[in-house]
Each structure stands twice: as C-alpha cells, then as structure tokens.
Amino acid sequence: MSKLIIDVSYHNGVINWEKVKASGCAGAILRCGYGDDITSQDDKQWIRNLAECERLGIPVGVYLYSYANCDRQAQSELDHILRLIKGHTFQLPIFLDVEEPGTQNYAPRCCEIVCEGLKANGYTPGIYASLSWFNNHLGSVRGKYIEWMARYKNLPEDTYKGQYAIWQYSSDGHVDGVNGRVDVNYCYMEFGESATPVTPSAPSKPAEKQDLGQVDITYQAYTTKWWPAVTNKADWAGKGDDVPIKWLAIKVSKGSIRCRVYTRKNGWLPYLTFGNSYDLNDKVNGILGDGSEILAIELYYITPEGYEYQMVHYRVSVQNNKNFYADQVDTLKASGMDGYAGDKYRFIDKLQAWIE
C-alpha cells in the first residue's frame, strides 16, 4: 500500500505543518534550494519547513532543483545540498531534481556527481525527473539511485509500484495546512533511517582552493562590421544605440565560458564554450549568432578546478532604450535576474561584461 506524501518549496508559502500532519499526510520532501551553492539560492522556507517537520516527527526528504551543465556546476550543487542538510537526519532520500530545459545532455553526468557525492557523505541519494526524462535522457543512470518520477495522469495508485520508489501524480493536490495547490505523490518505499548521515571515522579536510587572480573577458560585436574588441569594463561592445548586434565573439584569459544567444531568426542557439580564443571566420563554432538580430545572451563562467569560484557579470542595452539593463550574473535566477541578459523581443545594441 502506498503512502501519500507532499513536496513543497517557498512557492507554497508558510505551511501549517500541524494541520498537514493531522490531515493524514505521511511525509514530505522539502526543497532546500536551487542551483549553485549560493546562499541567495537557498529556499526561503527551507529552515522553517525542516524545523517544523522535525518538531512534529513528520518523515522528511529533500530535493534541490538542478541547473548544472558542467562538472563545476554539479559539484557546486552537491556542496549546496551538503551545506544545508548537515547535522540532520532524513527518513526519505536526498533527491536531485533534473528537469531544466537545455540540461538534458549533461543531466546523467550531473546525477552521478551529485548522487555519488551524497553516498560518500553517508546519505541515500535519488533522482527526480519526469517519465519522459527517465525514458529519454537518463538511461545511463537508471537503476543506480532511488527514482522519484513525475507523471500527471489519473491512473490507479499502484500503477508504478515496483518501477519507481515515488510517483508524483499531480501538481493540483489539496492538503489541509497548505494554501492552494500542492504537489502530491504516492510513495511506495518504506520510510527508514537509511538516509542518516554517517560520521566518518577519519574526516579529511577539504583541499583549500587557490586564488585564481584576475580573469579577463574579451568580447567584440558585429553590426555591419566587426567593432574593436573590449576587455572587461574598459568600454562596451557594439556600434551604439539602436544599431543591432548580429554576431558576438567572446573569450576569457583563464578557465572557459559557456555561451548562447537568442536570435530573431532561430531563438536560442546551441551552447558554445570558449577558452582563450575565438575565430571570427568560423560562423558555426567560432562565434555566436546566425546573422540575424541578437535579442538576448546567456553567459556562464567555468572556474578551473581547484580555484576559488568566480562568476561572469554582464549587461546589455536594447533597441529604444539607451540605458543598460540591470546586471546579470552567470545564469542566476534570483534578485530580479532572469538567467540571461536581454528581453528576447528587442535587439541588443551594446554589451558589457566582466568576471569577479
């Protein structure tokens, strides 16, 4: 027989956990945060939700929403989880939530890094994904970790028993104590202490990360010709107000930078990653664009392994707007940032970027 559990985040507001327990809900999976190990990306209700579940003896698990597209990001997401769950005991697994569009190809590798890291620290790891993602993108990690699957369909509650540990069957559930809709799940696995952290007998001190020093980002823009390259905030790239940028070239002095642009013709183009060079003559892999107006840009700085984490800061101005939009940092979606620079309907006419 399955048990009804919910999964929640700050989007569900301030939850009355006493009412949730009295409703007969058997447990909860709490979002601890999303993306990189940055405190601003901790879930705003995580501390309260966990404290209330612990106070009331509600069995609990954890999930973190993943944005990772490289090993550095995956390790940062693992660090994010470990920081927030340290010192607590869980009766359900610690899940990595993989569903972000554009991360499909990297997701299996990310799952391995995060889940193996959780295992090494004494926790029971799991993967949350849709049925489609499990079938089409996660084949190489199927069966390795606990699987929590989402499929919103009105089917008998034992439909996926024996196939998945938990089935999220609706995002339109109603549970006393939660205002509005809430995700509801059939849990087929037994609650237990298997996710209790294990204290290592001889804890090792993490390697101290080195100072990378200054990292320069150099970039240039094409309108009807290539304009001079700009480094850091010395200037901005482009011809000027209301002249559309159609191609961009970007490189960094250390590490690498993952980029993509959103164009009038084709929307988001595939990601390209650049190190300390680009090729203005290679319109496929050497520069960004397709010859039509660029409407948005996404940048993510990849810090070399073993060095203190740095991020790319960037901003643009657009058609009929002489002022720069607010700064975007990497692909963060917090504090008013969208994960990219631009508005995807007016062309970009100036770009400025720096790394710190």
mmCIF file of C-alpha atoms in Angstrom:
data_model
loop_
_atom_site.group_PDB
_atom_site.id
_atom_site.type_symbol
_atom_site.label_atom_id
_atom_site.label_comp_id
_atom_site.label_asym_id
_atom_site.label_seq_id
_atom_site.Cartn_x
_atom_site.Cartn_y
_atom_site.Cartn_z
ATOM 1 C CA MET A 1 0.000 0.000 0.000
ATOM 2 C CA SER A 2 1.389 3.393 -0.934
ATOM 3 C CA LYS A 3 1.602 6.399 1.368
ATOM 4 C CA LEU A 4 0.567 9.942 0.438
ATOM 5 C CA ILE A 5 3.408 12.461 0.701
ATOM 6 C CA ILE A 6 3.762 16.054 -0.494
ATOM 7 C CA ASP A 7 6.698 18.012 -1.866
ATOM 8 C CA VAL A 8 6.935 21.725 -1.154
ATOM 9 C CA SER A 9 9.037 24.854 -1.572
ATOM 10 C CA TYR A 10 8.697 28.522 -0.696
ATOM 11 C CA HIS A 11 6.160 28.766 -3.532
ATOM 12 C CA ASN A 12 3.718 27.021 -1.193
ATOM 13 C CA GLY A 13 4.017 29.864 1.325
ATOM 14 C CA VAL A 14 4.016 29.452 5.101
ATOM 15 C CA ILE A 15 2.694 25.965 5.780
ATOM 16 C CA ASN A 16 0.752 24.920 8.889
ATOM 17 C CA TRP A 17 2.568 21.642 9.472
ATOM 18 C CA GLU A 18 0.380 20.634 12.410
ATOM 19 C CA LYS A 19 -2.624 20.629 10.050
ATOM 20 C CA VAL A 20 -0.595 18.758 7.425
ATOM 21 C CA LYS A 21 0.210 16.018 9.930
ATOM 22 C CA ALA A 22 -3.378 15.850 11.181
ATOM 23 C CA SER A 23 -4.624 15.502 7.585
ATOM 24 C CA GLY A 24 -3.051 12.058 7.338
ATOM 25 C CA CYS A 25 -0.203 13.112 5.043
ATOM 26 C CA ALA A 26 2.547 10.574 5.716
ATOM 27 C CA GLY A 27 5.620 12.652 4.886
ATOM 28 C CA ALA A 28 7.159 15.489 2.910
ATOM 29 C CA ILE A 29 10.018 16.187 0.542
ATOM 30 C CA LEU A 30 11.325 19.713 1.045
ATOM 31 C CA ARG A 31 13.165 21.855 -1.472
ATOM 32 C CA CYS A 32 16.408 23.062 0.112
ATOM 33 C CA GLY A 33 17.314 25.352 -2.786
ATOM 34 C CA TYR A 34 18.271 25.526 -6.434
ATOM 35 C CA GLY A 35 21.461 25.619 -8.472
ATOM 36 C CA ASP A 36 24.894 26.659 -7.287
ATOM 37 C CA ASP A 37 25.982 26.844 -3.651
ATOM 38 C CA ILE A 38 24.998 30.467 -3.103
ATOM 39 C CA THR A 39 23.027 31.440 -0.005
ATOM 40 C CA SER A 40 20.647 33.607 -2.036
ATOM 41 C CA GLN A 41 19.584 30.384 -3.780
ATOM 42 C CA ASP A 42 18.610 28.586 -0.575
ATOM 43 C CA ASP A 43 14.853 28.012 -0.450
ATOM 44 C CA LYS A 44 13.342 30.787 1.683
ATOM 45 C CA GLN A 45 11.134 28.347 3.623
ATOM 46 C CA TRP A 46 13.723 25.545 3.949
ATOM 47 C CA ILE A 47 14.830 26.257 7.510
ATOM 48 C CA ARG A 48 11.289 26.671 8.820
ATOM 49 C CA ASN A 49 9.864 23.698 6.914
ATOM 50 C CA LEU A 50 12.620 21.380 8.122
ATOM 51 C CA ALA A 51 12.372 22.592 11.723
ATOM 52 C CA GLU A 52 8.606 22.073 11.770
ATOM 53 C CA CYS A 53 8.812 18.571 10.288
ATOM 54 C CA GLU A 54 11.478 17.634 12.823
ATOM 55 C CA ARG A 55 9.447 19.096 15.704
ATOM 56 C CA LEU A 56 6.322 17.190 14.693
ATOM 57 C CA GLY A 57 8.053 13.957 13.706
ATOM 58 C CA ILE A 58 6.965 14.143 10.074
ATOM 59 C CA PRO A 59 9.167 11.872 7.884
ATOM 60 C CA VAL A 60 11.118 14.075 5.531
ATOM 61 C CA GLY A 61 13.270 14.004 2.398
ATOM 62 C CA VAL A 62 14.996 16.756 0.431
ATOM 63 C CA TYR A 63 15.376 17.941 -3.154
ATOM 64 C CA LEU A 64 17.460 20.536 -4.959
ATOM 65 C CA TYR A 65 16.479 21.898 -8.384
ATOM 66 C CA SER A 66 19.404 21.498 -10.795
ATOM 67 C CA TYR A 67 20.640 23.896 -13.458
ATOM 68 C CA ALA A 68 24.001 22.182 -13.986
ATOM 69 C CA ASN A 69 25.564 21.934 -17.424
ATOM 70 C CA CYS A 70 29.146 21.194 -16.389
ATOM 71 C CA ASP A 71 31.124 19.391 -13.678
ATOM 72 C CA ARG A 72 31.881 22.602 -11.790
ATOM 73 C CA GLN A 73 28.192 23.390 -11.502
ATOM 74 C CA ALA A 74 27.350 19.832 -10.481
ATOM 75 C CA GLN A 75 29.956 19.920 -7.702
ATOM 76 C CA SER A 76 28.594 23.276 -6.548
ATOM 77 C CA GLU A 77 25.078 21.825 -6.414
ATOM 78 C CA LEU A 78 26.376 18.909 -4.338
ATOM 79 C CA ASP A 79 28.074 21.387 -1.991
ATOM 80 C CA HIS A 80 24.806 23.324 -1.785
ATOM 81 C CA ILE A 81 22.893 20.253 -0.639
ATOM 82 C CA LEU A 82 25.543 19.118 1.823
ATOM 83 C CA ARG A 83 25.750 22.553 3.435
ATOM 84 C CA LEU A 84 22.012 22.643 4.083
ATOM 85 C CA ILE A 85 21.435 19.058 5.241
ATOM 86 C CA LYS A 86 24.458 18.828 7.529
ATOM 87 C CA GLY A 87 23.553 17.692 11.052
ATOM 88 C CA HIS A 88 20.051 16.492 10.191
ATOM 89 C CA THR A 89 18.527 13.020 9.838
ATOM 90 C CA PHE A 90 16.203 12.112 6.978
ATOM 91 C CA GLN A 91 13.721 9.288 6.540
ATOM 92 C CA LEU A 92 13.461 9.732 2.773
ATOM 93 C CA PRO A 93 16.267 10.184 0.207
ATOM 94 C CA ILE A 94 18.050 13.347 -0.882
ATOM 95 C CA PHE A 95 16.967 13.994 -4.470
ATOM 96 C CA LEU A 96 18.446 15.912 -7.379
ATOM 97 C CA ASP A 97 15.631 17.435 -9.448
ATOM 98 C CA VAL A 98 16.580 17.309 -13.143
ATOM 99 C CA GLU A 99 14.069 18.943 -15.462
ATOM 100 C CA GLU A 100 15.587 22.266 -16.580
ATOM 101 C CA PRO A 101 15.361 22.653 -20.397
ATOM 102 C CA GLY A 102 18.794 22.642 -22.003
ATOM 103 C CA THR A 103 20.393 20.383 -19.372
ATOM 104 C CA GLN A 104 19.218 17.061 -20.823
ATOM 105 C CA ASN A 105 22.551 16.005 -22.288
ATOM 106 C CA TYR A 106 24.533 16.743 -19.155
ATOM 107 C CA ALA A 107 21.926 15.505 -16.654
ATOM 108 C CA PRO A 108 23.195 11.884 -16.354
ATOM 109 C CA ARG A 109 26.700 13.085 -15.520
ATOM 110 C CA CYS A 110 25.312 15.605 -13.032
ATOM 111 C CA CYS A 111 23.246 12.879 -11.357
ATOM 112 C CA GLU A 112 26.357 10.724 -10.956
ATOM 113 C CA ILE A 113 28.454 13.525 -9.441
ATOM 114 C CA VAL A 114 25.759 14.616 -7.000
ATOM 115 C CA CYS A 115 24.452 11.169 -6.079
ATOM 116 C CA GLU A 116 27.894 9.624 -5.617
ATOM 117 C CA GLY A 117 28.886 12.636 -3.527
ATOM 118 C CA LEU A 118 25.827 12.167 -1.326
ATOM 119 C CA LYS A 119 26.629 8.462 -0.925
ATOM 120 C CA ALA A 120 30.200 9.275 0.045
ATOM 121 C CA ASN A 121 28.840 11.501 2.806
ATOM 122 C CA GLY A 122 26.513 8.811 4.135
ATOM 123 C CA TYR A 123 23.197 9.847 2.580
ATOM 124 C CA THR A 124 20.781 7.910 0.380
ATOM 125 C CA PRO A 125 20.625 9.733 -2.985
ATOM 126 C CA GLY A 126 17.828 9.847 -5.512
ATOM 127 C CA ILE A 127 16.815 11.393 -8.826
ATOM 128 C CA TYR A 128 13.593 13.284 -9.528
ATOM 129 C CA ALA A 129 12.532 13.566 -13.173
ATOM 130 C CA SER A 130 9.539 13.228 -15.437
ATOM 131 C CA LEU A 131 8.686 9.890 -17.005
ATOM 132 C CA SER A 132 9.844 11.311 -20.335
ATOM 133 C CA TRP A 133 13.232 12.338 -18.922
ATOM 134 C CA PHE A 134 13.771 8.945 -17.309
ATOM 135 C CA ASN A 135 12.954 7.228 -20.606
ATOM 136 C CA ASN A 136 14.761 9.562 -22.993
ATOM 137 C CA HIS A 137 17.657 11.224 -21.166
ATOM 138 C CA LEU A 138 18.646 9.290 -18.040
ATOM 139 C CA GLY A 139 19.202 5.785 -19.356
ATOM 140 C CA SER A 140 22.811 5.558 -18.207
ATOM 141 C CA VAL A 141 21.886 6.158 -14.547
ATOM 142 C CA ARG A 142 18.646 4.168 -14.406
ATOM 143 C CA GLY A 143 18.585 1.725 -11.506
ATOM 144 C CA LYS A 144 21.626 3.218 -9.745
ATOM 145 C CA TYR A 145 19.754 5.501 -7.342
ATOM 146 C CA ILE A 146 16.279 5.913 -5.824
ATOM 147 C CA GLU A 147 13.900 7.163 -8.533
ATOM 148 C CA TRP A 148 11.082 9.662 -7.984
ATOM 149 C CA MET A 149 9.050 10.049 -11.161
ATOM 150 C CA ALA A 150 6.557 12.720 -12.235
ATOM 151 C CA ARG A 151 3.643 11.905 -14.490
ATOM 152 C CA TYR A 152 0.400 13.815 -14.124
ATOM 153 C CA LYS A 153 -2.209 11.275 -15.127
ATOM 154 C CA ASN A 154 -5.296 9.816 -13.453
ATOM 155 C CA LEU A 155 -4.254 6.194 -13.034
ATOM 156 C CA PRO A 156 -4.580 3.628 -10.193
ATOM 157 C CA GLU A 157 -2.229 4.457 -7.332
ATOM 158 C CA ASP A 158 -0.253 1.220 -7.681
ATOM 159 C CA THR A 159 0.416 1.823 -11.409
ATOM 160 C CA TYR A 160 4.144 2.403 -10.916
ATOM 161 C CA LYS A 161 4.712 0.250 -7.843
ATOM 162 C CA GLY A 162 7.828 -1.831 -8.435
ATOM 163 C CA GLN A 163 9.015 0.555 -11.163
ATOM 164 C CA TYR A 164 9.656 3.724 -9.160
ATOM 165 C CA ALA A 165 10.036 4.459 -5.451
ATOM 166 C CA ILE A 166 7.768 7.518 -5.583
ATOM 167 C CA TRP A 167 5.261 8.687 -8.169
ATOM 168 C CA GLN A 168 4.335 12.376 -8.289
ATOM 169 C CA TYR A 169 0.898 12.044 -9.827
ATOM 170 C CA SER A 170 -0.431 15.610 -9.621
ATOM 171 C CA SER A 171 0.553 19.225 -9.030
ATOM 172 C CA ASP A 172 -3.044 20.048 -8.253
ATOM 173 C CA GLY A 173 -3.427 18.359 -4.879
ATOM 174 C CA HIS A 174 -5.075 19.852 -1.810
ATOM 175 C CA VAL A 175 -3.827 19.096 1.688
ATOM 176 C CA ASP A 176 -5.054 20.788 4.858
ATOM 177 C CA GLY A 177 -2.406 23.212 6.099
ATOM 178 C CA VAL A 178 -1.139 24.192 2.632
ATOM 179 C CA ASN A 179 -2.759 27.180 0.954
ATOM 180 C CA GLY A 180 -3.703 26.470 -2.659
ATOM 181 C CA ARG A 181 -2.376 23.661 -4.795
ATOM 182 C CA VAL A 182 0.405 21.332 -3.746
ATOM 183 C CA ASP A 183 2.351 18.504 -5.432
ATOM 184 C CA VAL A 184 1.119 15.099 -4.254
ATOM 185 C CA ASN A 185 2.861 11.737 -4.523
ATOM 186 C CA TYR A 186 2.300 8.044 -3.981
ATOM 187 C CA CYS A 187 5.290 6.754 -2.006
ATOM 188 C CA TYR A 188 5.930 3.036 -2.465
ATOM 189 C CA MET A 189 9.172 2.851 -0.463
ATOM 190 C CA GLU A 190 9.406 2.357 3.278
ATOM 191 C CA PHE A 191 10.493 5.225 5.493
ATOM 192 C CA GLY A 192 13.659 4.465 7.371
ATOM 193 C CA GLU A 193 16.896 5.684 8.784
ATOM 194 C CA SER A 194 18.892 4.756 5.696
ATOM 195 C CA ALA A 195 19.407 8.401 4.831
ATOM 196 C CA THR A 196 21.000 9.235 8.183
ATOM 197 C CA PRO A 197 24.419 10.818 7.694
ATOM 198 C CA VAL A 198 27.347 8.668 8.730
ATOM 199 C CA THR A 199 30.124 10.287 10.742
ATOM 200 C CA PRO A 200 33.422 9.432 9.030
ATOM 201 C CA SER A 201 35.955 7.767 11.324
ATOM 202 C CA ALA A 202 38.739 9.934 9.973
ATOM 203 C CA PRO A 203 37.283 13.041 8.335
ATOM 204 C CA SER A 204 39.516 14.580 5.749
ATOM 205 C CA LYS A 205 39.938 18.305 5.386
ATOM 206 C CA PRO A 206 38.749 19.622 2.018
ATOM 207 C CA ALA A 207 41.546 20.864 -0.196
ATOM 208 C CA GLU A 208 41.919 24.613 0.091
ATOM 209 C CA LYS A 209 41.036 26.376 -3.121
ATOM 210 C CA GLN A 210 43.615 28.699 -4.663
ATOM 211 C CA ASP A 211 43.145 32.301 -5.681
ATOM 212 C CA LEU A 212 42.808 32.431 -9.461
ATOM 213 C CA GLY A 213 43.728 36.104 -9.642
ATOM 214 C CA GLN A 214 42.309 38.439 -12.261
ATOM 215 C CA VAL A 215 40.416 36.856 -15.129
ATOM 216 C CA ASP A 216 39.929 38.994 -18.243
ATOM 217 C CA ILE A 217 36.983 38.601 -20.573
ATOM 218 C CA THR A 218 37.404 39.958 -24.087
ATOM 219 C CA TYR A 219 34.463 40.408 -26.428
ATOM 220 C CA GLN A 220 33.545 42.118 -29.667
ATOM 221 C CA ALA A 221 30.407 42.732 -31.681
ATOM 222 C CA TYR A 222 29.457 42.699 -35.356
ATOM 223 C CA THR A 223 26.768 45.005 -36.780
ATOM 224 C CA THR A 224 27.743 45.697 -40.385
ATOM 225 C CA LYS A 225 31.392 45.124 -39.496
ATOM 226 C CA TRP A 226 33.431 43.863 -36.547
ATOM 227 C CA TRP A 227 33.979 46.594 -33.971
ATOM 228 C CA PRO A 228 37.139 46.699 -31.812
ATOM 229 C CA ALA A 229 37.458 44.128 -29.057
ATOM 230 C CA VAL A 230 36.739 45.265 -25.490
ATOM 231 C CA THR A 231 38.254 43.800 -22.321
ATOM 232 C CA ASN A 232 36.302 43.835 -19.056
ATOM 233 C CA LYS A 233 34.607 47.174 -18.326
ATOM 234 C CA ALA A 234 37.067 49.292 -20.323
ATOM 235 C CA ASP A 235 34.196 50.079 -22.724
ATOM 236 C CA TRP A 236 31.203 48.305 -24.256
ATOM 237 C CA ALA A 237 30.898 46.261 -27.469
ATOM 238 C CA GLY A 238 28.751 47.406 -30.390
ATOM 239 C CA LYS A 239 28.365 50.442 -32.639
ATOM 240 C CA GLY A 240 25.908 52.282 -30.389
ATOM 241 C CA ASP A 241 22.263 52.963 -29.655
ATOM 242 C CA ASP A 242 19.665 51.327 -31.923
ATOM 243 C CA VAL A 243 22.162 49.523 -34.157
ATOM 244 C CA PRO A 244 21.537 45.764 -33.847
ATOM 245 C CA ILE A 245 24.323 43.364 -32.921
ATOM 246 C CA LYS A 246 24.240 40.303 -35.199
ATOM 247 C CA TRP A 247 27.327 38.348 -34.139
ATOM 248 C CA LEU A 248 29.355 38.210 -30.932
ATOM 249 C CA ALA A 249 32.800 36.827 -30.120
ATOM 250 C CA ILE A 250 33.871 36.117 -26.542
ATOM 251 C CA LYS A 251 36.953 34.652 -24.840
ATOM 252 C CA VAL A 252 38.499 34.548 -21.354
ATOM 253 C CA SER A 253 42.114 34.609 -20.183
ATOM 254 C CA LYS A 254 41.673 31.723 -17.729
ATOM 255 C CA GLY A 255 39.156 28.922 -17.457
ATOM 256 C CA SER A 256 36.354 28.903 -20.025
ATOM 257 C CA ILE A 257 32.997 30.468 -20.691
ATOM 258 C CA ARG A 258 29.803 28.780 -21.873
ATOM 259 C CA CYS A 259 27.614 30.988 -24.054
ATOM 260 C CA ARG A 260 24.491 31.053 -26.153
ATOM 261 C CA VAL A 261 22.443 33.763 -27.854
ATOM 262 C CA TYR A 262 18.761 34.182 -28.652
ATOM 263 C CA THR A 263 18.250 35.432 -32.213
ATOM 264 C CA ARG A 264 15.370 36.887 -34.169
ATOM 265 C CA LYS A 265 15.581 34.047 -36.665
ATOM 266 C CA ASN A 266 16.070 30.918 -34.569
ATOM 267 C CA GLY A 267 15.509 31.695 -30.876
ATOM 268 C CA TRP A 268 18.091 30.120 -28.577
ATOM 269 C CA LEU A 269 21.069 28.741 -30.490
ATOM 270 C CA PRO A 270 23.132 25.808 -29.161
ATOM 271 C CA TYR A 271 25.642 26.403 -26.382
ATOM 272 C CA LEU A 272 29.257 27.109 -27.349
ATOM 273 C CA THR A 273 32.180 27.093 -24.920
ATOM 274 C CA PHE A 274 35.274 29.260 -25.419
ATOM 275 C CA GLY A 275 38.662 29.395 -23.712
ATOM 276 C CA ASN A 276 41.324 31.959 -24.536
ATOM 277 C CA SER A 277 40.477 32.279 -28.229
ATOM 278 C CA TYR A 278 37.696 32.603 -30.782
ATOM 279 C CA ASP A 279 37.622 32.511 -34.574
ATOM 280 C CA LEU A 280 35.798 35.322 -36.392
ATOM 281 C CA ASN A 281 35.833 33.283 -39.598
ATOM 282 C CA ASP A 282 34.086 30.242 -38.104
ATOM 283 C CA LYS A 283 30.358 31.047 -38.045
ATOM 284 C CA VAL A 284 29.438 27.634 -36.615
ATOM 285 C CA ASN A 285 31.745 27.083 -33.658
ATOM 286 C CA GLY A 286 33.955 30.179 -33.505
ATOM 287 C CA ILE A 287 31.451 32.965 -32.747
ATOM 288 C CA LEU A 288 27.885 33.442 -31.520
ATOM 289 C CA GLY A 289 24.930 34.188 -33.786
ATOM 290 C CA ASP A 290 23.248 33.337 -37.083
ATOM 291 C CA GLY A 291 23.401 36.703 -38.865
ATOM 292 C CA SER A 292 20.045 37.926 -37.608
ATOM 293 C CA GLU A 293 19.480 40.331 -34.705
ATOM 294 C CA ILE A 294 20.585 39.057 -31.276
ATOM 295 C CA LEU A 295 17.795 39.564 -28.734
ATOM 296 C CA ALA A 296 19.346 38.001 -25.601
ATOM 297 C CA ILE A 297 22.576 36.430 -24.372
ATOM 298 C CA GLU A 298 23.394 33.877 -21.669
ATOM 299 C CA LEU A 299 26.908 33.546 -20.222
ATOM 300 C CA TYR A 300 28.326 31.170 -17.605
ATOM 301 C CA TYR A 301 31.932 31.296 -16.411
ATOM 302 C CA ILE A 302 33.564 27.915 -15.699
ATOM 303 C CA THR A 303 36.224 28.315 -12.994
ATOM 304 C CA PRO A 304 39.239 25.989 -13.356
ATOM 305 C CA GLU A 305 39.253 23.045 -10.941
ATOM 306 C CA GLY A 306 40.941 23.806 -7.615
ATOM 307 C CA TYR A 307 40.450 27.563 -7.724
ATOM 308 C CA GLU A 308 38.075 29.861 -5.881
ATOM 309 C CA TYR A 309 34.780 30.210 -7.708
ATOM 310 C CA GLN A 310 34.271 33.288 -9.909
ATOM 311 C CA MET A 311 31.290 34.426 -11.974
ATOM 312 C CA VAL A 312 30.719 36.463 -15.095
ATOM 313 C CA HIS A 313 28.733 39.688 -14.717
ATOM 314 C CA TYR A 314 27.171 41.109 -17.865
ATOM 315 C CA ARG A 315 24.595 43.608 -19.039
ATOM 316 C CA VAL A 316 23.072 44.870 -22.267
ATOM 317 C CA SER A 317 21.111 47.770 -23.645
ATOM 318 C CA VAL A 318 18.415 47.201 -26.233
ATOM 319 C CA GLN A 319 16.532 48.891 -29.038
ATOM 320 C CA ASN A 320 14.826 52.148 -27.995
ATOM 321 C CA ASN A 321 16.424 52.023 -24.552
ATOM 322 C CA LYS A 322 19.716 53.892 -24.134
ATOM 323 C CA ASN A 323 20.316 52.649 -20.584
ATOM 324 C CA PHE A 324 21.813 49.296 -19.657
ATOM 325 C CA TYR A 325 19.526 46.735 -18.078
ATOM 326 C CA ALA A 326 20.477 45.599 -14.547
ATOM 327 C CA ASP A 327 23.472 43.280 -14.320
ATOM 328 C CA GLN A 328 23.024 39.539 -14.901
ATOM 329 C CA VAL A 329 25.377 37.186 -13.005
ATOM 330 C CA ASP A 330 26.142 33.837 -14.688
ATOM 331 C CA THR A 331 22.758 32.144 -15.198
ATOM 332 C CA LEU A 332 21.342 33.008 -11.776
ATOM 333 C CA LYS A 333 17.597 33.438 -11.452
ATOM 334 C CA ALA A 334 17.336 35.406 -8.234
ATOM 335 C CA SER A 335 17.123 39.026 -7.059
ATOM 336 C CA GLY A 336 15.286 40.032 -10.228
ATOM 337 C CA MET A 337 17.648 38.237 -12.621
ATOM 338 C CA ASP A 338 16.212 36.102 -15.438
ATOM 339 C CA GLY A 339 19.194 33.843 -16.131
ATOM 340 C CA TYR A 340 20.175 35.815 -19.251
ATOM 341 C CA ALA A 341 20.559 39.429 -20.433
ATOM 342 C CA GLY A 342 18.050 40.968 -22.851
ATOM 343 C CA ASP A 343 14.286 40.730 -23.257
ATOM 344 C CA LYS A 344 14.037 38.384 -26.273
ATOM 345 C CA TYR A 345 11.951 40.769 -28.382
ATOM 346 C CA ARG A 346 14.110 43.883 -28.848
ATOM 347 C CA PHE A 347 17.592 43.620 -30.332
ATOM 348 C CA ILE A 348 20.731 44.142 -28.280
ATOM 349 C CA ASP A 349 22.836 47.155 -29.296
ATOM 350 C CA LYS A 350 25.513 47.204 -26.525
ATOM 351 C CA LEU A 351 27.148 44.546 -24.346
ATOM 352 C CA GLN A 352 29.447 44.875 -21.353
ATOM 353 C CA ALA A 353 30.966 42.032 -19.287
ATOM 354 C CA TRP A 354 33.495 41.357 -16.542
ATOM 355 C CA ILE A 355 34.480 38.485 -14.223
ATOM 356 C CA GLU A 356 34.869 38.566 -10.455
#
